[in-house]
Amino acid sequence: MNVSGECTVGAPREAVFDKLADPVFFASCFDGVSGLTETGPGRYDATFETTVAYMKFRFKMQVEMVRMNRPDVIEAKIEGSPTGMVGRLAATTNTTLSDVPT
């Protein structure tokens, strides 16, 4: 599955980068993420819950910040496994910031 999107924020790119670089704020941008704890430099554990149709899934997640180039790019690698069943979830987030001509 590939999810992508775009939004315009009326703020300087550096300020937006600094806000998104805050792991607590960044995690709050995604529904279902909770329990974020730092496990090392640029590494975090979290829980992710989601519902598909009538089934509820809970994943134990590990997040690694793999690239942070201020003020342009934030990239993270995410891996997790569901609790109570066999499976795996893997994702990469790539946030690219750019100025919008006015």
XYZ file of N, CA and C in Angstrom, residues 8 12 37 54 56 66 71 82 92-93:
30
model
N -0.258 22.442 2.416
C 0.446 23.720 2.477
C 0.244 24.302 3.866
N 7.241 29.301 8.040
C 8.563 29.057 7.444
C 8.918 27.572 7.476
N 7.894 5.878 23.356
C 9.004 5.998 24.295
C 10.321 5.916 23.533
N -14.434 -5.015 10.798
C -14.847 -5.131 12.197
C -13.720 -5.661 13.080
N -10.118 -5.435 15.036
C -9.211 -4.466 15.637
C -7.823 -5.094 15.753
N 15.868 7.576 10.170
C 17.015 7.224 9.343
C 17.628 8.411 8.622
N 16.393 21.865 6.452
C 14.951 21.858 6.677
C 14.170 21.111 5.608
N 1.942 -7.654 15.183
C 0.670 -7.588 15.895
C 0.720 -8.409 17.181
N 7.940 2.839 5.547
C 8.906 3.932 5.523
C 8.123 5.211 5.313
N 8.406 6.213 6.127
C 7.792 7.520 5.913
C 8.859 8.442 5.362
